[in-house]
Amino acid sequence: MIVVDRVTFAYETGGAPALRGASLTIREGEYVGLIGANGCGKTTLIRQLNALLLPAEGSVTVDGLDTRDRAAVAEIRRRVGMSFQNPEHQIVGMTVEEDVAFGPGNMGLPTPELRRRVDEALAAVGIAALAGRLPHTLSGGEKRLVTIAGVIATDPRYIAFDEPSAYLDPAARRRVLALIRSLNRERGIGIVHVAHDAREIVHADRVAVMEAGAIRCEGSPRDVLTDREMLRGLGLDAPPAVEIIERLREAGVGVKGGALTLKEAAAEVAAHIRSVAPGGGAEER
């Protein structure tokens, strides 16, 4: 379990805090979505999770290991992988295969185990055929998959994703988001997913909302992401399904609320049409 307990942090001494008493818990195997307006502290918060940044006040522990304990940092970083917003900032190998081997290679693994991990990670993200490619020849989506493979190869318990769909076309975006869900559901890896688009985290176990360096609220995706007014107040858009249903309700159409996906919204509209159709159980007007 990762526990962020009342963390305060500023990038410059005497500067405005980027985090102001932020607290958040991520349980092993849990998928947590993290949203908030630009500049609210999301990236700063997740960089606290594997000791890239350290609290000025408060504490961060990973399975009981304190990020301020220098002796624990290597193990913390093994347990908590990080996928940065721009994959260009994370790729260091001359080839895809070398890049994926970089992280586990620094762990001092024997060669057969290193080979196994690299092969399995490449296969897990579907890029085994790219093993010998030069990273600069890859598309943005392929580069993103390379960085995720590199994280998987270190066998983490948790992975923090900082806007993993940034710079991707729709097809690559869908592929990456499906991979993140698979890592959580099939491998049991705890996920912290920073998202700007609320649609990306409707399948999370829990959603936390940041405002001005602190966690404003958290709850199930259905509870948080259907709160259209709260999201608007923070400059965020609700998922399209929520907007569609709420606009219909505002127009006097008696559909139920609570839809998170377009499939759910379509089902609610269909149910309403059936209910008001002749013989559908409602009085004709």
Tab-separated table of C-alpha atoms in Angstrom:
chain	number	residue	atom	x	y	z
A	1	MET	CA	0.000	0.000	0.000
A	2	ILE	CA	1.192	3.515	-0.809
A	3	VAL	CA	0.269	6.144	1.768
A	4	VAL	CA	0.664	9.843	1.052
A	5	ASP	CA	0.085	11.553	4.380
A	6	ARG	CA	-0.416	15.326	4.527
A	7	VAL	CA	2.422	16.083	2.124
A	8	THR	CA	3.546	19.629	1.459
A	9	PHE	CA	6.138	20.409	-1.188
A	10	ALA	CA	7.518	23.476	-2.985
A	11	TYR	CA	9.996	23.500	-5.854
A	12	GLU	CA	11.811	26.533	-4.479
A	13	THR	CA	12.559	27.500	-0.907
A	14	GLY	CA	9.994	30.091	0.065
A	15	GLY	CA	8.081	29.532	-3.146
A	16	ALA	CA	4.399	28.752	-3.476
A	17	PRO	CA	3.714	25.146	-2.473
A	18	ALA	CA	2.835	22.769	-5.311
A	19	LEU	CA	1.369	20.393	-2.723
A	20	ARG	CA	-0.512	21.605	0.343
A	21	GLY	CA	-1.182	18.816	2.818
A	22	ALA	CA	-2.071	16.257	0.139
A	23	SER	CA	-3.184	12.838	1.372
A	24	LEU	CA	-3.982	9.779	-0.727
A	25	THR	CA	-3.854	6.017	-0.253
A	26	ILE	CA	-3.329	3.505	-3.081
A	27	ARG	CA	-3.937	-0.098	-2.132
A	28	GLU	CA	-2.094	-2.961	-3.775
A	29	GLY	CA	-3.923	-3.977	-6.946
A	30	GLU	CA	-6.148	-0.881	-6.955
A	31	TYR	CA	-6.710	1.349	-9.984
A	32	VAL	CA	-6.896	5.006	-8.940
A	33	GLY	CA	-7.651	7.794	-11.417
A	34	LEU	CA	-6.320	11.261	-10.577
A	35	ILE	CA	-7.786	14.356	-12.229
A	36	GLY	CA	-7.568	18.101	-11.752
A	37	ALA	CA	-6.940	21.316	-13.630
A	38	ASN	CA	-3.511	22.124	-15.051
A	39	GLY	CA	-1.143	23.248	-12.315
A	40	CYS	CA	-3.083	21.638	-9.456
A	41	GLY	CA	-0.176	19.353	-8.460
A	42	LYS	CA	-0.993	16.001	-10.085
A	43	THR	CA	2.468	15.388	-11.558
A	44	THR	CA	4.159	16.649	-8.418
A	45	LEU	CA	2.107	14.230	-6.358
A	46	ILE	CA	2.889	11.113	-8.378
A	47	ARG	CA	6.588	11.970	-8.437
A	48	GLN	CA	6.466	11.683	-4.661
A	49	LEU	CA	5.403	8.043	-4.973
A	50	ASN	CA	8.819	6.707	-5.971
A	51	ALA	CA	11.057	9.301	-4.322
A	52	LEU	CA	11.734	11.410	-7.400
A	53	LEU	CA	10.558	14.234	-5.137
A	54	LEU	CA	10.555	14.195	-1.333
A	55	PRO	CA	8.075	15.828	1.057
A	56	ALA	CA	8.971	19.024	2.840
A	57	GLU	CA	6.290	18.110	5.370
A	58	GLY	CA	4.284	14.947	5.818
A	59	SER	CA	5.364	11.534	4.580
A	60	VAL	CA	5.084	9.025	1.745
A	61	THR	CA	5.439	5.317	2.450
A	62	VAL	CA	5.431	2.432	-0.013
A	63	ASP	CA	4.592	-0.884	1.632
A	64	GLY	CA	5.938	0.616	4.840
A	65	LEU	CA	9.141	2.024	3.294
A	66	ASP	CA	9.634	5.770	3.800
A	67	THR	CA	10.697	7.668	0.684
A	68	ARG	CA	12.996	9.854	2.791
A	69	ASP	CA	15.009	6.811	3.869
A	70	ARG	CA	17.901	6.770	1.400
A	71	ALA	CA	18.533	3.090	2.079
A	72	ALA	CA	14.985	2.294	0.904
A	73	VAL	CA	14.937	4.351	-2.303
A	74	ALA	CA	16.188	1.601	-4.635
A	75	GLU	CA	13.538	-0.830	-3.401
A	76	ILE	CA	10.821	1.838	-3.552
A	77	ARG	CA	11.687	2.561	-7.186
A	78	ARG	CA	11.598	-1.142	-7.973
A	79	ARG	CA	8.112	-1.381	-6.492
A	80	VAL	CA	6.751	1.832	-8.037
A	81	GLY	CA	7.300	2.255	-11.759
A	82	MET	CA	6.790	5.586	-13.482
A	83	SER	CA	5.541	6.369	-16.990
A	84	PHE	CA	6.177	10.021	-17.816
A	85	GLN	CA	3.917	12.168	-19.960
A	86	ASN	CA	6.480	12.482	-22.759
A	87	PRO	CA	8.044	9.107	-23.669
A	88	GLU	CA	10.992	10.929	-25.250
A	89	HIS	CA	12.116	11.801	-21.728
A	90	GLN	CA	12.220	8.143	-20.711
A	91	ILE	CA	13.849	6.322	-23.647
A	92	VAL	CA	17.606	5.855	-23.209
A	93	GLY	CA	18.515	2.709	-25.204
A	94	MET	CA	19.982	2.573	-28.699
A	95	THR	CA	17.372	-0.015	-29.673
A	96	VAL	CA	13.953	-0.927	-28.324
A	97	GLU	CA	15.344	-4.087	-26.753
A	98	GLU	CA	18.192	-2.220	-25.072
A	99	ASP	CA	15.811	0.364	-23.703
A	100	VAL	CA	13.491	-2.232	-22.175
A	101	ALA	CA	16.536	-3.954	-20.645
A	102	PHE	CA	17.846	-0.751	-19.048
A	103	GLY	CA	15.740	-0.812	-15.867
A	104	PRO	CA	16.017	-4.509	-14.997
A	105	GLY	CA	19.676	-4.444	-16.082
A	106	ASN	CA	20.403	-1.938	-13.312
A	107	MET	CA	18.962	-4.400	-10.801
A	108	GLY	CA	21.890	-6.770	-11.244
A	109	LEU	CA	19.821	-9.638	-12.575
A	110	PRO	CA	21.552	-12.687	-14.074
A	111	THR	CA	21.570	-12.695	-17.870
A	112	PRO	CA	18.951	-15.464	-18.340
A	113	GLU	CA	16.497	-13.673	-16.022
A	114	LEU	CA	17.140	-10.344	-17.750
A	115	ARG	CA	16.511	-11.966	-21.149
A	116	ARG	CA	13.277	-13.519	-19.890
A	117	ARG	CA	11.973	-10.262	-18.486
A	118	VAL	CA	12.724	-8.281	-21.630
A	119	ASP	CA	11.089	-10.871	-23.892
A	120	GLU	CA	8.018	-11.105	-21.670
A	121	ALA	CA	7.648	-7.320	-21.397
A	122	LEU	CA	7.910	-6.831	-25.157
A	123	ALA	CA	5.327	-9.555	-25.715
A	124	ALA	CA	3.026	-8.165	-23.015
A	125	VAL	CA	2.686	-4.813	-24.801
A	126	GLY	CA	2.638	-6.358	-28.275
A	127	ILE	CA	5.893	-4.962	-29.651
A	128	ALA	CA	8.159	-8.033	-29.820
A	129	ALA	CA	8.575	-7.406	-33.555
A	130	LEU	CA	10.084	-3.979	-32.783
A	131	ALA	CA	12.909	-5.303	-30.565
A	132	GLY	CA	15.688	-4.325	-32.958
A	133	ARG	CA	14.231	-0.981	-34.073
A	134	LEU	CA	15.839	2.357	-33.312
A	135	PRO	CA	13.556	4.324	-30.939
A	136	HIS	CA	13.654	7.482	-33.060
A	137	THR	CA	12.040	5.593	-35.956
A	138	LEU	CA	8.954	4.684	-33.911
A	139	SER	CA	5.578	6.398	-33.823
A	140	GLY	CA	4.427	8.207	-30.697
A	141	GLY	CA	2.206	5.291	-29.709
A	142	GLU	CA	5.021	2.795	-30.202
A	143	LYS	CA	7.364	4.896	-28.082
A	144	ARG	CA	4.760	4.947	-25.335
A	145	LEU	CA	4.539	1.144	-25.471
A	146	VAL	CA	8.336	0.880	-25.278
A	147	THR	CA	8.425	2.922	-22.075
A	148	ILE	CA	5.612	0.837	-20.556
A	149	ALA	CA	7.480	-2.365	-21.480
A	150	GLY	CA	10.557	-0.982	-19.745
A	151	VAL	CA	8.552	-0.404	-16.581
A	152	ILE	CA	6.904	-3.849	-16.737
A	153	ALA	CA	10.340	-5.492	-17.053
A	154	THR	CA	11.257	-4.263	-13.566
A	155	ASP	CA	8.303	-6.239	-12.142
A	156	PRO	CA	6.685	-3.374	-10.189
A	157	ARG	CA	3.791	-3.646	-7.752
A	158	TYR	CA	2.507	-0.222	-8.774
A	159	ILE	CA	2.805	1.981	-11.866
A	160	ALA	CA	2.079	5.711	-11.968
A	161	PHE	CA	1.022	6.958	-15.414
A	162	ASP	CA	1.238	10.700	-16.092
A	163	GLU	CA	-1.311	11.419	-18.857
A	164	PRO	CA	-0.351	8.300	-20.848
A	165	SER	CA	-2.532	9.223	-23.844
A	166	ALA	CA	-0.822	12.589	-24.408
A	167	TYR	CA	0.330	13.130	-28.019
A	168	LEU	CA	-1.385	9.922	-29.231
A	169	ASP	CA	-3.851	9.458	-32.080
A	170	PRO	CA	-7.203	7.795	-31.237
A	171	ALA	CA	-6.105	4.258	-32.198
A	172	ALA	CA	-2.884	4.456	-30.165
A	173	ARG	CA	-4.801	6.005	-27.287
A	174	ARG	CA	-7.263	3.104	-27.186
A	175	ARG	CA	-4.417	0.593	-27.296
A	176	VAL	CA	-2.537	2.198	-24.410
A	177	LEU	CA	-5.644	2.577	-22.243
A	178	ALA	CA	-6.592	-1.070	-22.852
A	179	LEU	CA	-3.062	-2.086	-21.859
A	180	ILE	CA	-3.258	-0.124	-18.607
A	181	ARG	CA	-6.540	-1.840	-17.698
A	182	SER	CA	-4.995	-5.208	-18.552
A	183	LEU	CA	-1.978	-4.570	-16.326
A	184	ASN	CA	-4.356	-3.902	-13.472
A	185	ARG	CA	-7.012	-6.552	-14.047
A	186	GLU	CA	-4.834	-9.404	-15.281
A	187	ARG	CA	-1.521	-8.786	-13.540
A	188	GLY	CA	-2.810	-7.158	-10.362
A	189	ILE	CA	-0.533	-4.132	-10.676
A	190	GLY	CA	-1.708	-1.106	-8.717
A	191	ILE	CA	-2.298	1.832	-11.058
A	192	VAL	CA	-2.265	5.573	-10.476
A	193	HIS	CA	-3.514	7.183	-13.681
A	194	VAL	CA	-3.230	10.948	-14.048
A	195	ALA	CA	-5.739	11.982	-16.701
A	196	HIS	CA	-6.929	15.223	-18.239
A	197	ASP	CA	-9.800	13.488	-20.034
A	198	ALA	CA	-12.287	11.972	-17.583
A	199	ARG	CA	-13.306	9.323	-20.137
A	200	GLU	CA	-9.982	7.580	-19.583
A	201	ILE	CA	-10.638	6.697	-15.964
A	202	VAL	CA	-14.284	5.603	-15.967
A	203	HIS	CA	-13.048	2.021	-15.406
A	204	ALA	CA	-10.920	2.922	-12.364
A	205	ASP	CA	-11.772	1.553	-8.927
A	206	ARG	CA	-11.584	5.034	-7.443
A	207	VAL	CA	-11.160	8.607	-8.665
A	208	ALA	CA	-9.434	11.371	-6.711
A	209	VAL	CA	-9.808	15.038	-7.640
A	210	MET	CA	-6.999	17.502	-6.969
A	211	GLU	CA	-7.369	21.227	-6.456
A	212	ALA	CA	-4.658	23.707	-5.446
A	213	GLY	CA	-2.183	21.060	-4.312
A	214	ALA	CA	-4.550	18.927	-2.234
A	215	ILE	CA	-7.082	16.160	-2.746
A	216	ARG	CA	-10.475	17.835	-2.859
A	217	CYS	CA	-12.579	14.676	-2.971
A	218	GLU	CA	-12.465	11.019	-3.937
A	219	GLY	CA	-14.938	8.244	-4.573
A	220	SER	CA	-16.184	5.810	-7.179
A	221	PRO	CA	-16.006	6.958	-10.827
A	222	ARG	CA	-19.801	7.056	-10.918
A	223	ASP	CA	-19.987	9.287	-7.851
A	224	VAL	CA	-17.196	11.661	-8.869
A	225	LEU	CA	-17.415	11.854	-12.653
A	226	THR	CA	-21.165	12.389	-12.776
A	227	ASP	CA	-20.843	15.475	-10.556
A	228	ARG	CA	-20.957	17.814	-13.530
A	229	GLU	CA	-21.140	21.038	-11.536
A	230	MET	CA	-18.170	20.160	-9.339
A	231	LEU	CA	-16.064	19.274	-12.377
A	232	ARG	CA	-17.111	22.453	-14.177
A	233	GLY	CA	-16.141	24.486	-11.152
A	234	LEU	CA	-12.624	23.113	-11.490
A	235	GLY	CA	-12.474	23.778	-15.230
A	236	LEU	CA	-12.887	20.098	-16.100
A	237	ASP	CA	-15.276	18.405	-18.488
A	238	ALA	CA	-17.462	15.509	-17.417
A	239	PRO	CA	-17.396	12.409	-19.653
A	240	PRO	CA	-19.452	12.927	-22.853
A	241	ALA	CA	-22.073	10.426	-21.659
A	242	VAL	CA	-22.688	12.514	-18.552
A	243	GLU	CA	-23.021	15.693	-20.638
A	244	ILE	CA	-25.490	14.041	-23.033
A	245	ILE	CA	-27.733	12.702	-20.281
A	246	GLU	CA	-27.679	15.927	-18.278
A	247	ARG	CA	-28.549	18.045	-21.316
A	248	LEU	CA	-31.453	15.750	-22.084
A	249	ARG	CA	-32.650	16.078	-18.491
A	250	GLU	CA	-32.304	19.858	-18.667
A	251	ALA	CA	-34.463	19.772	-21.795
A	252	GLY	CA	-37.169	17.935	-19.883
A	253	VAL	CA	-36.488	14.432	-21.169
A	254	GLY	CA	-37.087	11.984	-18.341
A	255	VAL	CA	-33.940	9.870	-18.675
A	256	LYS	CA	-32.223	8.564	-15.577
A	257	GLY	CA	-28.846	9.943	-14.594
A	258	GLY	CA	-25.665	8.079	-13.738
A	259	ALA	CA	-24.403	6.957	-17.164
A	260	LEU	CA	-20.617	7.047	-17.458
A	261	THR	CA	-20.097	5.562	-20.918
A	262	LEU	CA	-21.791	6.206	-24.250
A	263	LYS	CA	-23.058	2.629	-24.184
A	264	GLU	CA	-24.760	3.269	-20.841
A	265	ALA	CA	-26.164	6.578	-22.106
A	266	ALA	CA	-27.604	4.880	-25.199
A	267	ALA	CA	-29.227	2.248	-22.983
A	268	GLU	CA	-30.819	4.949	-20.802
A	269	VAL	CA	-32.194	6.783	-23.836
A	270	ALA	CA	-33.544	3.520	-25.292
A	271	ALA	CA	-35.205	2.656	-21.985
A	272	HIS	CA	-36.859	6.082	-21.875
A	273	ILE	CA	-38.142	5.739	-25.436
A	274	ARG	CA	-39.653	2.356	-24.604
A	275	SER	CA	-41.298	3.755	-21.482
A	276	VAL	CA	-43.102	6.568	-23.321
A	277	ALA	CA	-43.986	4.646	-26.467
A	278	PRO	CA	-47.601	3.476	-26.856
A	279	GLY	CA	-47.984	0.346	-24.786
A	280	GLY	CA	-44.702	1.054	-23.033
A	281	GLY	CA	-46.267	1.464	-19.607
A	282	ALA	CA	-46.482	5.261	-19.456
A	283	GLU	CA	-49.502	7.375	-20.142
A	284	GLU	CA	-49.547	9.021	-23.541
A	285	ARG	CA	-49.377	12.794	-23.471
